[in-house]
């Protein structure tokens, strides 16, 4: 427990790590705003056409919300597509503060600007690692959809609908394990890339080797920080249920906005805690690797 606490506070050790953590949190907020902007414009236009304004959209039962979506399917679909494209573009740009964060957590940076100066050494490797692991996630998603469809068709007459839902949920939980493994490998590879200035492929191989030494321990650490981070969105969801944003005044909506930002901050801190764990216990150079050799990779 003491090592987890030390890892969770690793981002506070230097001004560089504190600064990069702040910018990474800010990138999440900006990315969410950019992705939601097209949809919010269409939703505002829809709300203005309703009697009573946008308060109708928040009424219990969601009848007005469903009707608004039905009547404005085409512009809403376009807004969702535009938001998705902006989200993908923002995800690529978010690699910049993420790379700086990894550098600040794994290198001794004397000045707050130093992690940003080192970005060019690692950005391409981080992009390649994200692409390789992302392709693995896509393959796993396709495999789950195919197998879930096969299970539903095979057991649709032997099991009732409720039991089929339980079976698909259990299969989804099993399917999440390889996704967790891929995420662990990605973060371990990024850690080695930032710490020892290796390229993408050697870093990934070293991450696999490190994970194979204690796979259950690494999965347990990842799930610990994942569950801890999930408490933030759960709290924001509970707050959205407790507040009545349809009431005039805007105080409830402002409080809900603050709650969402607090949830993002909590997610970022849990993520940084996990990255600190990777930095403290992640891949180390083998005995035959010298600093000069590492720098040449």
C-alpha positions in Angstrom: 0.0 0.0 0.0 2.9 2.4 0.7 4.3 1.8 -2.7 0.9 2.6 -4.3 0.7 5.8 -2.3 4.2 6.8 -3.4 3.4 6.0 -7.0 0.1 8.0 -6.8 2.0 11.0 -5.6 4.9 10.7 -8.0 3.5 13.5 -10.2 3.9 16.0 -7.3 7.7 15.4 -7.0 8.9 18.0 -9.5 7.5 21.2 -11.1 7.7 19.5 -14.5 5.5 16.6 -13.6 3.0 18.9 -11.9 2.9 21.1 -15.0 2.5 18.3 -17.4 -0.3 16.7 -15.3 -2.2 20.0 -15.4 -1.8 20.3 -19.1 -2.9 16.7 -19.6 -6.0 17.3 -17.5 -6.7 20.5 -19.5 -6.4 18.5 -22.8 -9.2 16.2 -21.6 -11.5 19.2 -20.9 -10.7 20.8 -24.2 -11.1 17.6 -26.1 -14.5 16.9 -24.5 -15.6 20.5 -25.3 -14.5 20.2 -29.0 -16.2 16.8 -29.5 -19.5 18.0 -27.9 -19.6 21.3 -29.6 -21.3 20.2 -32.9 -23.9 18.2 -31.0 -24.5 21.1 -28.6 -25.2 23.5 -31.4 -27.8 21.1 -32.9 -29.3 20.3 -29.5 -29.7 24.1 -28.8 -31.5 24.6 -32.1 -33.8 21.7 -31.3 -34.5 23.0 -27.7 -35.5 26.4 -29.0 -38.3 24.9 -31.1 -39.8 23.2 -28.0 -42.5 24.8 -25.8 -40.8 25.6 -22.6 -37.2 25.5 -24.1 -34.6 22.9 -23.1 -36.4 22.2 -19.8 -38.6 19.8 -21.8 -35.6 17.6 -22.6 -35.0 16.9 -18.9 -38.5 15.9 -18.0 -39.0 12.4 -16.4 -39.5 9.7 -19.0 -37.6 11.4 -21.7 -40.6 11.6 -24.1 -39.6 15.0 -25.4 -36.0 14.0 -25.7 -36.8 10.9 -27.8 -39.2 13.0 -30.0 -36.6 15.7 -30.6 -34.1 13.1 -31.7 -36.7 11.5 -34.0 -37.6 14.7 -35.7 -34.0 15.9 -36.1 -32.3 12.6 -36.9 -30.3 13.9 -40.0 -28.7 16.9 -38.4 -28.0 15.1 -35.2 -26.3 12.2 -37.1 -24.1 14.8 -38.9 -23.2 16.4 -35.6 -22.3 13.1 -34.1 -20.1 12.3 -37.1 -18.4 15.6 -36.9 -17.9 15.2 -33.1 -16.4 11.8 -33.7 -13.9 13.1 -36.3 -12.9 15.9 -34.0 -12.5 13.5 -31.2 -10.2 11.3 -33.3 -8.2 14.4 -34.3 -8.0 15.6 -30.7 -7.0 12.1 -29.5 -3.9 12.4 -31.8 -3.1 15.9 -30.5 -3.5 14.7 -27.0 -0.4 12.5 -27.5 1.7 15.7 -27.1 0.9 16.4 -23.4 0.8 12.6 -22.7 4.3 12.2 -24.0 5.5 15.2 -21.9 3.8 13.6 -18.9 5.6 10.3 -19.4 8.9 12.1 -19.8 8.4 14.1 -16.6 7.5 10.9 -14.7 10.5 8.9 -15.9 13.3 11.4 -16.5 14.9 13.8 -14.1 13.8 17.1 -15.5 15.5 20.1 -13.9 13.2 22.7 -15.6 9.4 22.6 -16.2 10.0 23.2 -20.0 12.4 20.2 -20.3 9.7 17.5 -20.9 8.3 19.6 -23.8 11.8 19.9 -25.3 12.1 16.1 -25.3 8.8 15.4 -27.0 10.3 15.1 -30.5 12.4 12.2 -29.3 9.4 10.1 -28.3 6.3 11.3 -30.1 6.8 9.1 -33.2 7.4 6.0 -31.0 4.3 6.8 -28.8 2.2 7.2 -32.0 3.4 3.8 -33.3 2.8 2.1 -30.0 -0.7 3.6 -29.8 -1.4 2.5 -33.3 -0.3 -1.1 -32.7 -2.2 -1.5 -29.5 -5.2 0.3 -30.9 -5.3 -2.2 -33.8 -5.2 -5.0 -31.2 -8.2 -3.4 -29.5 -10.1 -3.3 -32.8 -9.4 -6.9 -33.5 -10.6 -7.9 -30.0 -13.8 -5.8 -30.5 -14.5 -7.5 -33.8 -13.9 -10.9 -32.3 -16.2 -10.2 -29.4 -19.0 -9.1 -31.7 -18.7 -12.2 -33.8 -18.6 -14.6 -30.9 -21.4 -12.8 -29.0 -23.6 -13.1 -32.1 -22.7 -16.7 -32.4 -23.5 -17.4 -28.7 -26.8 -15.6 -29.0 -27.8 -17.6 -32.1 -26.7 -20.9 -30.6 -28.5 -20.6 -27.3 -31.5 -18.4 -28.3 -33.8 -21.4 -28.0 -32.1 -23.1 -25.1 -32.1 -20.0 -22.9 -34.6 -17.2 -22.3 -33.8 -13.6 -23.0 -32.7 -12.8 -19.4 -30.2 -15.7 -19.3 -28.8 -14.7 -22.7 -28.2 -11.2 -21.4 -26.4 -12.6 -18.4 -24.3 -14.9 -20.7 -23.4 -11.9 -22.9 -22.5 -9.9 -19.9 -20.2 -12.6 -18.5 -18.6 -12.9 -22.0 -18.1 -9.2 -22.0 -16.2 -9.4 -18.6 -14.0 -12.2 -20.0 -13.4 -10.1 -23.1 -12.2 -7.1 -21.0 -9.3 -9.1 -19.7 -7.3 -9.1 -22.9 -8.1 -5.4 -23.4 -6.6 -4.7 -19.9 -3.5 -6.7 -20.9 -3.1 -4.6 -24.0 -3.4 -1.4 -22.0 -0.8 -2.6 -19.5 1.6 -3.5 -22.3 1.0 -0.1 -23.9 1.8 1.9 -20.7 4.8 -0.3 -19.8 6.2 0.2 -23.4 5.6 3.9 -23.1 7.3 4.0 -19.8 10.4 2.2 -21.1 10.4 4.4 -24.2 10.5 7.6 -22.1 12.8 6.3 -19.4 15.5 4.6 -21.6 14.8 6.5 -24.9 14.1 3.3 -26.8 12.1 3.0 -30.0 8.6 1.5 -30.2 9.3 -2.1 -31.1 12.1 -2.8 -28.5 10.0 -1.0 -25.9 7.0 -3.2 -26.6 9.1 -6.4 -26.5 10.6 -5.3 -23.1 7.0 -4.6 -21.9 5.9 -8.1 -22.9 8.8 -9.6 -21.0 8.1 -7.5 -17.9 4.4 -8.5 -17.9 5.2 -12.2 -18.4 7.2 -12.2 -15.2 4.2 -11.4 -13.1 1.0 -11.1 -15.2 -1.5 -11.4 -12.4 0.2 -8.7 -10.4 0.3 -6.3 -13.3 -3.4 -6.9 -14.0 -4.3 -6.5 -10.4 -2.4 -3.1 -10.2 -4.2 -2.0 -13.4 -7.6 -3.0 -12.2 -7.0 -1.3 -8.8 -6.3 2.1 -10.5 -9.1 1.5 -13.1 -11.7 0.9 -10.4 -10.4 3.9 -8.4 -10.7 6.1 -11.5 -14.2 4.8 -12.2 -15.5 6.3 -8.9 -15.2 9.7 -10.5 -17.7 9.1 -13.4 -20.0 7.1 -11.0 -20.1 10.1 -8.7 -20.8 12.5 -11.6 -23.6 10.1 -12.7 -25.1 10.0 -9.2 -24.9 13.8 -9.1 -26.8 14.1 -12.4 -29.5 12.0 -11.0 -29.7 13.9 -7.8 -29.9 17.4 -9.4 -32.9 18.8 -11.2 -31.3 20.8 -14.0 -34.8 21.6 -15.5 -35.4 24.1 -12.7 -34.8 27.8 -13.6 -31.7 29.6 -12.2 -28.9 27.6 -13.6 -27.3 26.8 -10.3 -28.0 23.0 -10.6 -26.5 23.0 -14.1 -23.4 24.9 -12.9 -23.0 22.4 -10.0 -23.4 19.5 -12.5 -20.7 21.1 -14.7 -18.3 21.4 -11.8 -19.1 17.8 -10.9 -18.2 16.6 -14.4 -14.9 18.6 -14.3 -14.1 17.1 -10.9 -14.8 13.6 -12.3 -12.3 14.3 -15.2 -9.7 15.5 -12.6 -10.2 12.4 -10.6 -9.8 10.2 -13.7 -6.6 12.0 -14.6 -5.2 11.6 -11.0 -6.0 7.9 -11.0 -4.4 7.5 -14.4 -1.3 9.3 -13.3 -1.2 7.1 -10.2 -1.1 4.1 -12.5 1.6 5.6 -14.7 3.6 6.3 -11.5 3.3 2.6 -10.7 4.6 1.7 -14.2 7.5 4.1 -13.6 8.3 2.6 -10.2 8.0 -1.1 -11.1 8.1 -1.1 -14.9 10.7 -2.6 -17.3 14.4 -2.2 -16.4 17.4 -2.5 -18.8 19.0 -5.9 -18.9 22.5 -6.3 -17.5 24.2 -6.2 -20.9 22.6 -2.8 -21.8 24.8 0.2 -21.2 23.5 3.8 -21.2 25.3 4.4 -24.4 23.7 1.4 -26.1 20.3 2.4 -24.9 20.7 5.9 -26.3 21.6 4.5 -29.7 18.5 2.3 -30.1 
